[in-house]
Amino acid sequence: MSDRLVRWSLLLVFAATPAAAEPAVTILGLPFQATAMRGPRSEVAVAVATSGLIPLARSANAAAPEAGDEESAPLIVVWGKEGGAALSLVDGTIRTTLLGAEAIEGLAAAETPRGALPGSRRALSGAVSAYLTGPTRAMGTATPAAAGLTIRERQPVAMGGDPKPVPVSTVTVSPGPEATFAAARPRAVRVAGKLAFVAATFQGGEASGLALVARAGIGDWSVAARTPPQDGAPLRIAAVADFAGTGSPRVAAILAKGGRLQVWSPAADAFTLDGEAPGYAAGSGDVDLAAAVEGEDKAAPDLALPGADGTALALVSLKGGIRERARIALPAPAAFGVAALGRGRQARILVGMSDGRVAVVAPDGATP
């Protein structure tokens, strides 16, 4: 075959190969400026979904509620001073149901139980909840911290007879010597088939890490594993999911100083660092500035989170290392939330931005 024929053959092959779709970004039309966002795995989303305030009709192609140990609902909730909205995914399109800001703020107030660290949020997993207690600056931390993680578990009630109050078992776990819990929501995780909680910690005030709080016996909760303490506090939990597609959870976390993304595998008595990469934003306070994005069928989820300056959204694969699949420019820096609905080609990622607008990102390039 002549060189000319070879070149023409290659051109025909390239012309016949479909180009990968570029991610698409649009602005959600909301009649208010938003300042807060809660994703599907939040107490607010679950409360709105079960309140009867909105219909949850979905087509057969829409994503099912996320499976996992934490309570979840197929909703994202956003609000600000002048209004609020519940956002659902229907046939690849974000459906907006306007709600009163006061109603949502009332539901959000329930995220902080009585006696919890002010402004903190609890994690819910069936009959078990975990939340921070005992505000302290004992370790000299520059930000609020907690002296304990309180775990409450509703106990079974015998059937029959007169109504009885539901008994509740309560245990408060200490983070250990020279340590406090960072003021960030703990996450439920299942390790070796057993429920546990992952919480961020301060070590000696200057270093940070993660602690796995697990149950050794009936009502006997304690710190079962820790990551090595490291500089760059705080270490913020970004998301917990089966990022490797192995059936075991991984914890994605961001070390605030330097913006290093780290991926940890929790086991019954240890954490293993699977990889790390710089260049990402940790977010402030207890803002959820990252989300797991479910893959098509049984594909491992990706992690969506802002780059270091917040002006772009990175879509990162954590399977077999850390590999950035896309970086999508945003109309304004990410500020008050990142959350995802749907899976695979139907997935939509919502980003709460610094100017009060909410961006909708379609990674596959379809109209958001």
Short mmCIF file of C-alpha atoms in Angstrom, two decimals:
data_model
loop_
_atom_site.label_atom_id
_atom_site.label_comp_id
_atom_site.label_asym_id
_atom_site.label_seq_id
_atom_site.Cartn_x
_atom_site.Cartn_y
_atom_site.Cartn_z
CA MET A 1 0.00 0.00 0.00
CA SER A 2 1.37 3.41 -0.95
CA ASP A 3 2.06 6.12 1.65
CA ARG A 4 -0.82 8.16 0.20
CA LEU A 5 -3.27 5.28 0.69
CA VAL A 6 -2.04 4.76 4.25
CA ARG A 7 -2.60 8.45 5.07
CA TRP A 8 -6.09 8.37 3.56
CA SER A 9 -6.94 5.21 5.53
CA LEU A 10 -5.85 6.85 8.78
CA LEU A 11 -7.89 9.97 8.00
CA LEU A 12 -11.00 7.85 7.39
CA VAL A 13 -10.48 6.01 10.69
CA PHE A 14 -10.12 9.29 12.62
CA ALA A 15 -13.17 10.78 10.89
CA ALA A 16 -15.26 7.73 11.79
CA THR A 17 -14.21 7.83 15.47
CA PRO A 18 -16.72 9.84 17.52
CA ALA A 19 -15.17 12.62 19.57
CA ALA A 20 -15.62 12.46 23.32
CA ALA A 21 -18.37 14.77 24.48
CA GLU A 22 -17.19 17.87 26.31
CA PRO A 23 -18.76 18.48 29.73
CA ALA A 24 -21.58 21.03 29.66
CA VAL A 25 -22.26 23.68 32.32
CA THR A 26 -25.43 25.72 32.79
CA ILE A 27 -26.81 27.94 35.55
CA LEU A 28 -29.86 26.78 37.44
CA GLY A 29 -32.66 29.33 37.26
CA LEU A 30 -33.40 30.09 40.91
CA PRO A 31 -35.29 33.21 42.10
CA PHE A 32 -32.96 33.63 45.08
CA GLN A 33 -29.28 33.63 45.96
CA ALA A 34 -28.29 30.39 47.64
CA THR A 35 -25.85 30.15 50.52
CA ALA A 36 -26.23 26.51 51.61
CA MET A 37 -26.48 23.10 49.95
CA ARG A 38 -27.17 19.59 51.21
CA GLY A 39 -26.66 16.51 49.08
CA PRO A 40 -28.58 13.22 48.90
CA ARG A 41 -26.82 11.78 51.94
CA SER A 42 -27.95 14.49 54.32
CA GLU A 43 -30.55 14.71 57.02
CA VAL A 44 -32.14 17.71 55.29
CA ALA A 45 -32.60 15.86 51.99
CA VAL A 46 -34.12 12.85 53.77
CA ALA A 47 -36.43 15.10 55.80
CA VAL A 48 -37.64 16.96 52.69
CA ALA A 49 -38.15 13.70 50.79
CA THR A 50 -40.28 12.21 53.56
CA SER A 51 -42.20 15.38 54.39
CA GLY A 52 -44.64 15.13 51.49
CA LEU A 53 -43.59 18.59 50.29
CA ILE A 54 -42.59 17.36 46.84
CA PRO A 55 -43.44 14.48 44.49
CA LEU A 56 -40.59 12.07 43.88
CA ALA A 57 -41.74 10.72 40.52
CA ARG A 58 -38.81 9.46 38.45
CA SER A 59 -38.58 7.77 35.09
CA ALA A 60 -37.15 4.27 34.71
CA ASN A 61 -33.87 5.83 33.51
CA ALA A 62 -33.42 8.08 36.51
CA ALA A 63 -31.00 7.07 39.23
CA ALA A 64 -32.24 5.12 42.21
CA PRO A 65 -31.54 6.46 45.70
CA GLU A 66 -27.93 5.97 46.65
CA ALA A 67 -27.17 2.72 48.41
CA GLY A 68 -25.02 2.87 51.50
CA ASP A 69 -24.95 2.94 55.25
CA GLU A 70 -26.00 6.57 55.64
CA GLU A 71 -29.56 7.76 55.19
CA SER A 72 -30.11 9.06 51.65
CA ALA A 73 -32.75 10.48 49.33
CA PRO A 74 -32.69 11.36 45.59
CA LEU A 75 -32.62 15.08 46.34
CA ILE A 76 -30.33 18.06 46.65
CA VAL A 77 -31.58 20.94 48.78
CA VAL A 78 -30.35 24.54 48.45
CA TRP A 79 -31.45 27.68 50.24
CA GLY A 80 -30.62 31.27 51.11
CA LYS A 81 -32.22 34.20 52.94
CA GLU A 82 -34.91 34.73 50.29
CA GLY A 83 -35.92 31.16 49.48
CA GLY A 84 -35.08 27.52 49.06
CA ALA A 85 -35.56 24.67 46.63
CA ALA A 86 -35.48 20.89 46.40
CA LEU A 87 -33.70 19.65 43.27
CA SER A 88 -34.40 16.25 41.75
CA LEU A 89 -33.31 14.53 38.53
CA VAL A 90 -36.01 13.56 36.04
CA ASP A 91 -35.06 12.21 32.59
CA GLY A 92 -31.65 13.85 32.73
CA THR A 93 -33.05 17.25 33.70
CA ILE A 94 -32.91 18.98 37.07
CA ARG A 95 -36.42 19.60 38.36
CA THR A 96 -36.77 22.51 40.80
CA THR A 97 -39.42 22.63 43.51
CA LEU A 98 -39.42 25.92 45.39
CA LEU A 99 -39.69 25.74 49.16
CA GLY A 100 -39.71 28.33 51.91
CA ALA A 101 -36.30 29.12 53.36
CA GLU A 102 -37.73 29.08 56.89
CA ALA A 103 -39.03 25.53 56.44
CA ILE A 104 -35.64 24.29 55.22
CA GLU A 105 -33.75 26.12 57.95
CA GLY A 106 -36.01 24.43 60.49
CA LEU A 107 -35.08 21.04 59.06
CA ALA A 108 -31.40 22.00 58.98
CA ALA A 109 -31.53 22.90 62.67
CA ALA A 110 -32.33 19.25 63.43
CA GLU A 111 -28.92 18.24 62.02
CA THR A 112 -27.38 19.51 65.26
CA PRO A 113 -28.79 17.46 68.18
CA ARG A 114 -29.13 18.83 71.68
CA GLY A 115 -25.72 18.84 73.33
CA ALA A 116 -23.80 18.64 70.06
CA LEU A 117 -20.92 20.91 69.10
CA PRO A 118 -22.62 24.13 67.88
CA GLY A 119 -22.96 24.22 64.11
CA SER A 120 -21.94 20.58 63.67
CA ARG A 121 -23.95 17.91 61.85
CA ARG A 122 -24.59 14.31 62.79
CA ALA A 123 -24.26 11.16 60.70
CA LEU A 124 -27.27 8.81 60.54
CA SER A 125 -27.25 5.11 59.77
CA GLY A 126 -30.54 3.41 60.56
CA ALA A 127 -30.97 3.28 64.34
CA VAL A 128 -27.48 4.68 64.98
CA SER A 129 -26.35 8.30 64.93
CA ALA A 130 -22.99 9.92 65.67
CA TYR A 131 -22.24 13.56 66.48
CA LEU A 132 -19.54 15.71 68.06
CA THR A 133 -19.83 16.82 71.70
CA GLY A 134 -17.77 18.74 74.23
CA PRO A 135 -16.48 21.93 72.59
CA THR A 136 -12.82 22.37 73.44
CA ARG A 137 -9.62 24.16 72.51
CA ALA A 138 -7.59 21.98 74.86
CA MET A 139 -5.04 21.10 72.17
CA GLY A 140 -4.58 24.74 71.16
CA THR A 141 -6.33 24.36 67.82
CA ALA A 142 -7.09 27.55 65.91
CA THR A 143 -10.56 26.26 64.96
CA PRO A 144 -13.34 24.75 67.09
CA ALA A 145 -12.86 21.12 68.09
CA ALA A 146 -14.70 18.48 70.13
CA ALA A 147 -13.61 16.36 73.06
CA GLY A 148 -15.84 13.43 72.15
CA LEU A 149 -17.91 11.62 69.53
CA THR A 150 -21.28 10.63 70.95
CA ILE A 151 -23.01 7.60 69.45
CA ARG A 152 -26.68 6.98 70.10
CA GLU A 153 -28.46 3.76 69.16
CA ARG A 154 -32.18 3.08 69.41
CA GLN A 155 -32.86 -0.26 71.05
CA PRO A 156 -35.60 -2.75 70.10
CA VAL A 157 -38.95 -2.37 71.89
CA ALA A 158 -40.97 -5.41 72.95
CA MET A 159 -44.26 -5.74 71.11
CA GLY A 160 -47.62 -5.62 72.84
CA GLY A 161 -48.86 -3.98 76.00
CA ASP A 162 -48.93 -0.24 76.62
CA PRO A 163 -46.83 2.11 74.46
CA LYS A 164 -43.31 2.46 75.81
CA PRO A 165 -40.59 5.00 75.10
CA VAL A 166 -37.87 3.76 72.78
CA PRO A 167 -34.77 2.96 74.86
CA VAL A 168 -31.58 4.59 73.59
CA SER A 169 -28.01 3.51 74.29
CA THR A 170 -25.56 6.42 74.43
CA VAL A 171 -21.76 6.19 74.41
CA THR A 172 -19.23 9.03 74.13
CA VAL A 173 -15.87 8.10 72.64
CA SER A 174 -12.68 10.02 73.39
CA PRO A 175 -10.26 10.65 70.48
CA GLY A 176 -7.37 9.60 72.72
CA PRO A 177 -4.47 11.39 74.41
CA GLU A 178 -3.19 14.58 72.78
CA ALA A 179 -6.11 14.54 70.32
CA THR A 180 -9.46 16.21 69.65
CA PHE A 181 -12.11 15.68 67.00
CA ALA A 182 -12.16 18.31 64.24
CA ALA A 183 -15.42 20.26 63.79
CA ALA A 184 -16.59 18.31 60.74
CA ARG A 185 -19.38 15.81 60.18
CA PRO A 186 -18.37 12.19 60.85
CA ARG A 187 -19.21 9.64 58.13
CA ALA A 188 -20.75 6.20 58.46
CA VAL A 189 -18.78 3.41 56.84
CA ARG A 190 -18.99 -0.38 56.82
CA VAL A 191 -15.69 -2.10 57.55
CA ALA A 192 -15.49 -5.90 57.42
CA GLY A 193 -19.29 -5.94 57.34
CA LYS A 194 -19.66 -3.92 60.53
CA LEU A 195 -20.89 -0.34 60.97
CA ALA A 196 -18.23 2.19 61.98
CA PHE A 197 -17.70 5.94 61.79
CA VAL A 198 -14.78 7.91 60.34
CA ALA A 199 -14.01 11.27 61.94
CA ALA A 200 -11.32 13.89 61.36
CA THR A 201 -8.99 14.63 64.26
CA PHE A 202 -6.43 17.13 65.46
CA GLN A 203 -3.27 15.62 66.90
CA GLY A 204 -1.52 17.87 69.38
CA GLY A 205 -3.09 20.97 67.85
CA GLU A 206 -0.83 21.28 64.79
CA ALA A 207 -1.21 17.92 63.03
CA SER A 208 -4.32 16.14 61.81
CA GLY A 209 -5.57 12.73 60.80
CA LEU A 210 -8.52 10.36 60.65
CA ALA A 211 -9.92 8.06 63.33
CA LEU A 212 -12.07 4.95 62.83
CA VAL A 213 -14.58 4.55 65.65
CA ALA A 214 -15.88 0.99 65.71
CA ARG A 215 -17.85 -1.28 68.01
CA ALA A 216 -15.93 -4.08 69.71
CA GLY A 217 -18.93 -5.42 71.63
CA ILE A 218 -22.49 -4.53 72.61
CA GLY A 219 -22.46 -0.79 73.25
CA ASP A 220 -18.66 -0.82 73.38
CA TRP A 221 -17.45 1.81 70.89
CA SER A 222 -13.84 3.02 70.73
CA VAL A 223 -11.16 4.31 68.38
CA ALA A 224 -10.01 1.20 66.49
CA ALA A 225 -7.63 2.75 63.96
CA ARG A 226 -5.87 6.03 63.17
CA THR A 227 -3.97 7.50 60.27
CA PRO A 228 -0.47 8.81 61.08
CA PRO A 229 -0.58 12.45 62.22
CA GLN A 230 0.55 14.86 59.52
CA ASP A 231 1.09 18.59 59.14
CA GLY A 232 -1.41 20.69 57.22
CA ALA A 233 -4.41 20.59 59.54
CA PRO A 234 -7.23 20.12 59.19
CA LEU A 235 -7.69 16.93 57.18
CA ARG A 236 -11.22 17.22 55.77
CA ILE A 237 -13.26 14.18 54.74
CA ALA A 238 -14.36 14.73 51.13
CA ALA A 239 -16.40 11.57 50.47
CA VAL A 240 -16.69 7.90 51.39
CA ALA A 241 -17.47 5.39 48.63
CA ASP A 242 -16.27 2.22 46.94
CA PHE A 243 -13.95 4.24 44.71
CA ALA A 244 -11.88 1.19 43.71
CA GLY A 245 -14.87 -0.96 42.75
CA THR A 246 -13.76 -3.77 45.06
CA GLY A 247 -16.74 -3.80 47.41
CA SER A 248 -14.76 -2.06 50.17
CA PRO A 249 -15.05 1.63 51.06
CA ARG A 250 -12.34 4.22 50.53
CA VAL A 251 -12.14 7.57 52.34
CA ALA A 252 -11.20 10.54 50.17
CA ALA A 253 -9.83 13.41 52.27
CA ILE A 254 -8.21 16.79 51.60
CA LEU A 255 -5.32 18.10 53.63
CA ALA A 256 -6.14 21.80 53.85
CA LYS A 257 -2.54 23.02 53.78
CA GLY A 258 -1.32 22.39 50.24
CA GLY A 259 -4.65 20.99 49.06
CA ARG A 260 -3.47 17.38 48.91
CA LEU A 261 -6.11 14.81 47.99
CA GLN A 262 -5.54 11.57 49.89
CA VAL A 263 -7.26 8.20 49.51
CA TRP A 264 -7.37 5.95 52.58
CA SER A 265 -8.54 2.33 52.95
CA PRO A 266 -9.93 1.66 56.44
CA ALA A 267 -9.54 -1.78 58.00
CA ALA A 268 -10.55 -3.12 61.39
CA ASP A 269 -7.33 -1.89 63.04
CA ALA A 270 -5.48 0.29 60.53
CA PHE A 271 -5.69 2.77 57.64
CA THR A 272 -3.72 2.29 54.42
CA LEU A 273 -2.82 5.27 52.21
CA ASP A 274 -3.65 4.29 48.62
CA GLY A 275 -2.45 7.49 46.99
CA GLU A 276 -2.28 11.28 47.13
CA ALA A 277 -2.10 14.20 44.73
CA PRO A 278 -1.91 18.01 45.19
CA GLY A 279 -4.04 20.73 43.66
CA TYR A 280 -7.51 20.54 45.24
CA ALA A 281 -9.69 22.68 47.51
CA ALA A 282 -10.65 21.52 50.98
CA GLY A 283 -13.52 23.95 51.59
CA SER A 284 -14.28 25.81 54.78
CA GLY A 285 -16.07 24.80 57.95
CA ASP A 286 -18.40 21.83 57.49
CA VAL A 287 -19.22 22.61 53.85
CA ASP A 288 -19.50 19.51 51.63
CA LEU A 289 -17.28 20.62 48.76
CA ALA A 290 -16.91 17.18 47.13
CA ALA A 291 -19.18 14.33 46.06
CA ALA A 292 -18.98 10.77 44.81
CA VAL A 293 -20.43 10.48 41.29
CA GLU A 294 -21.88 7.03 40.64
CA GLY A 295 -20.61 5.21 37.56
CA GLU A 296 -22.57 3.46 34.84
CA ASP A 297 -23.92 0.05 35.89
CA LYS A 298 -21.32 -1.40 38.27
CA ALA A 299 -18.48 0.96 37.39
CA ALA A 300 -16.61 2.52 40.31
CA PRO A 301 -17.68 6.06 41.21
CA ASP A 302 -15.56 9.12 40.50
CA LEU A 303 -14.89 11.99 42.88
CA ALA A 304 -16.01 15.50 41.93
CA LEU A 305 -14.28 18.37 43.73
CA PRO A 306 -12.93 21.86 42.98
CA GLY A 307 -9.37 22.57 42.00
CA ALA A 308 -7.18 24.51 44.41
CA ASP A 309 -8.53 27.96 43.49
CA GLY A 310 -12.15 26.78 43.20
CA THR A 311 -12.62 28.05 39.64
CA ALA A 312 -12.86 24.60 38.05
CA LEU A 313 -14.49 21.30 38.96
CA ALA A 314 -12.26 18.24 38.71
CA LEU A 315 -13.66 14.80 37.97
CA VAL A 316 -11.19 12.29 39.41
CA SER A 317 -10.98 8.51 39.15
CA LEU A 318 -9.56 6.88 42.30
CA LYS A 319 -9.44 3.36 40.90
CA GLY A 320 -5.87 2.09 40.81
CA GLY A 321 -4.43 5.48 41.75
CA ILE A 322 -5.52 9.09 41.33
CA ARG A 323 -6.27 10.05 37.73
CA GLU A 324 -8.00 13.29 36.76
CA ARG A 325 -10.43 12.57 33.92
CA ALA A 326 -11.68 16.11 33.36
CA ARG A 327 -11.37 19.65 34.70
CA ILE A 328 -14.44 21.78 34.00
CA ALA A 329 -14.32 25.58 34.22
CA LEU A 330 -16.98 27.13 36.47
CA PRO A 331 -18.67 30.54 36.01
CA ALA A 332 -17.60 31.47 39.56
CA PRO A 333 -15.55 29.77 42.29
CA ALA A 334 -17.15 26.84 44.14
CA ALA A 335 -18.06 27.96 47.65
CA PHE A 336 -20.94 26.34 49.52
CA GLY A 337 -21.43 22.88 48.11
CA VAL A 338 -20.84 20.13 45.57
CA ALA A 339 -23.42 17.33 45.23
CA ALA A 340 -24.42 14.79 42.59
CA LEU A 341 -27.60 13.13 41.35
CA GLY A 342 -27.95 10.15 39.03
CA ARG A 343 -25.27 7.88 37.66
CA GLY A 344 -23.18 7.35 34.55
CA ARG A 345 -24.31 9.30 31.50
CA GLN A 346 -27.35 10.55 33.45
CA ALA A 347 -25.26 12.01 36.28
CA ARG A 348 -25.55 15.70 37.07
CA ILE A 349 -23.21 17.54 39.46
CA LEU A 350 -24.45 20.69 41.19
CA VAL A 351 -22.02 23.31 42.46
CA GLY A 352 -22.91 26.15 44.82
CA MET A 353 -20.79 29.13 43.78
CA SER A 354 -19.48 32.23 45.55
CA ASP A 355 -21.96 34.56 43.81
CA GLY A 356 -24.99 32.64 45.13
CA ARG A 357 -25.72 30.85 41.86
CA VAL A 358 -25.88 27.08 41.37
CA ALA A 359 -24.13 25.51 38.37
CA VAL A 360 -25.30 22.23 36.84
CA VAL A 361 -22.54 20.13 35.27
CA ALA A 362 -23.28 17.31 32.82
CA PRO A 363 -20.00 15.36 32.51
CA ASP A 364 -21.15 13.61 29.32
CA GLY A 365 -21.87 16.90 27.52
CA ALA A 366 -25.67 16.53 27.42
CA THR A 367 -27.90 19.48 28.18
CA PRO A 368 -27.96 19.69 32.00
#
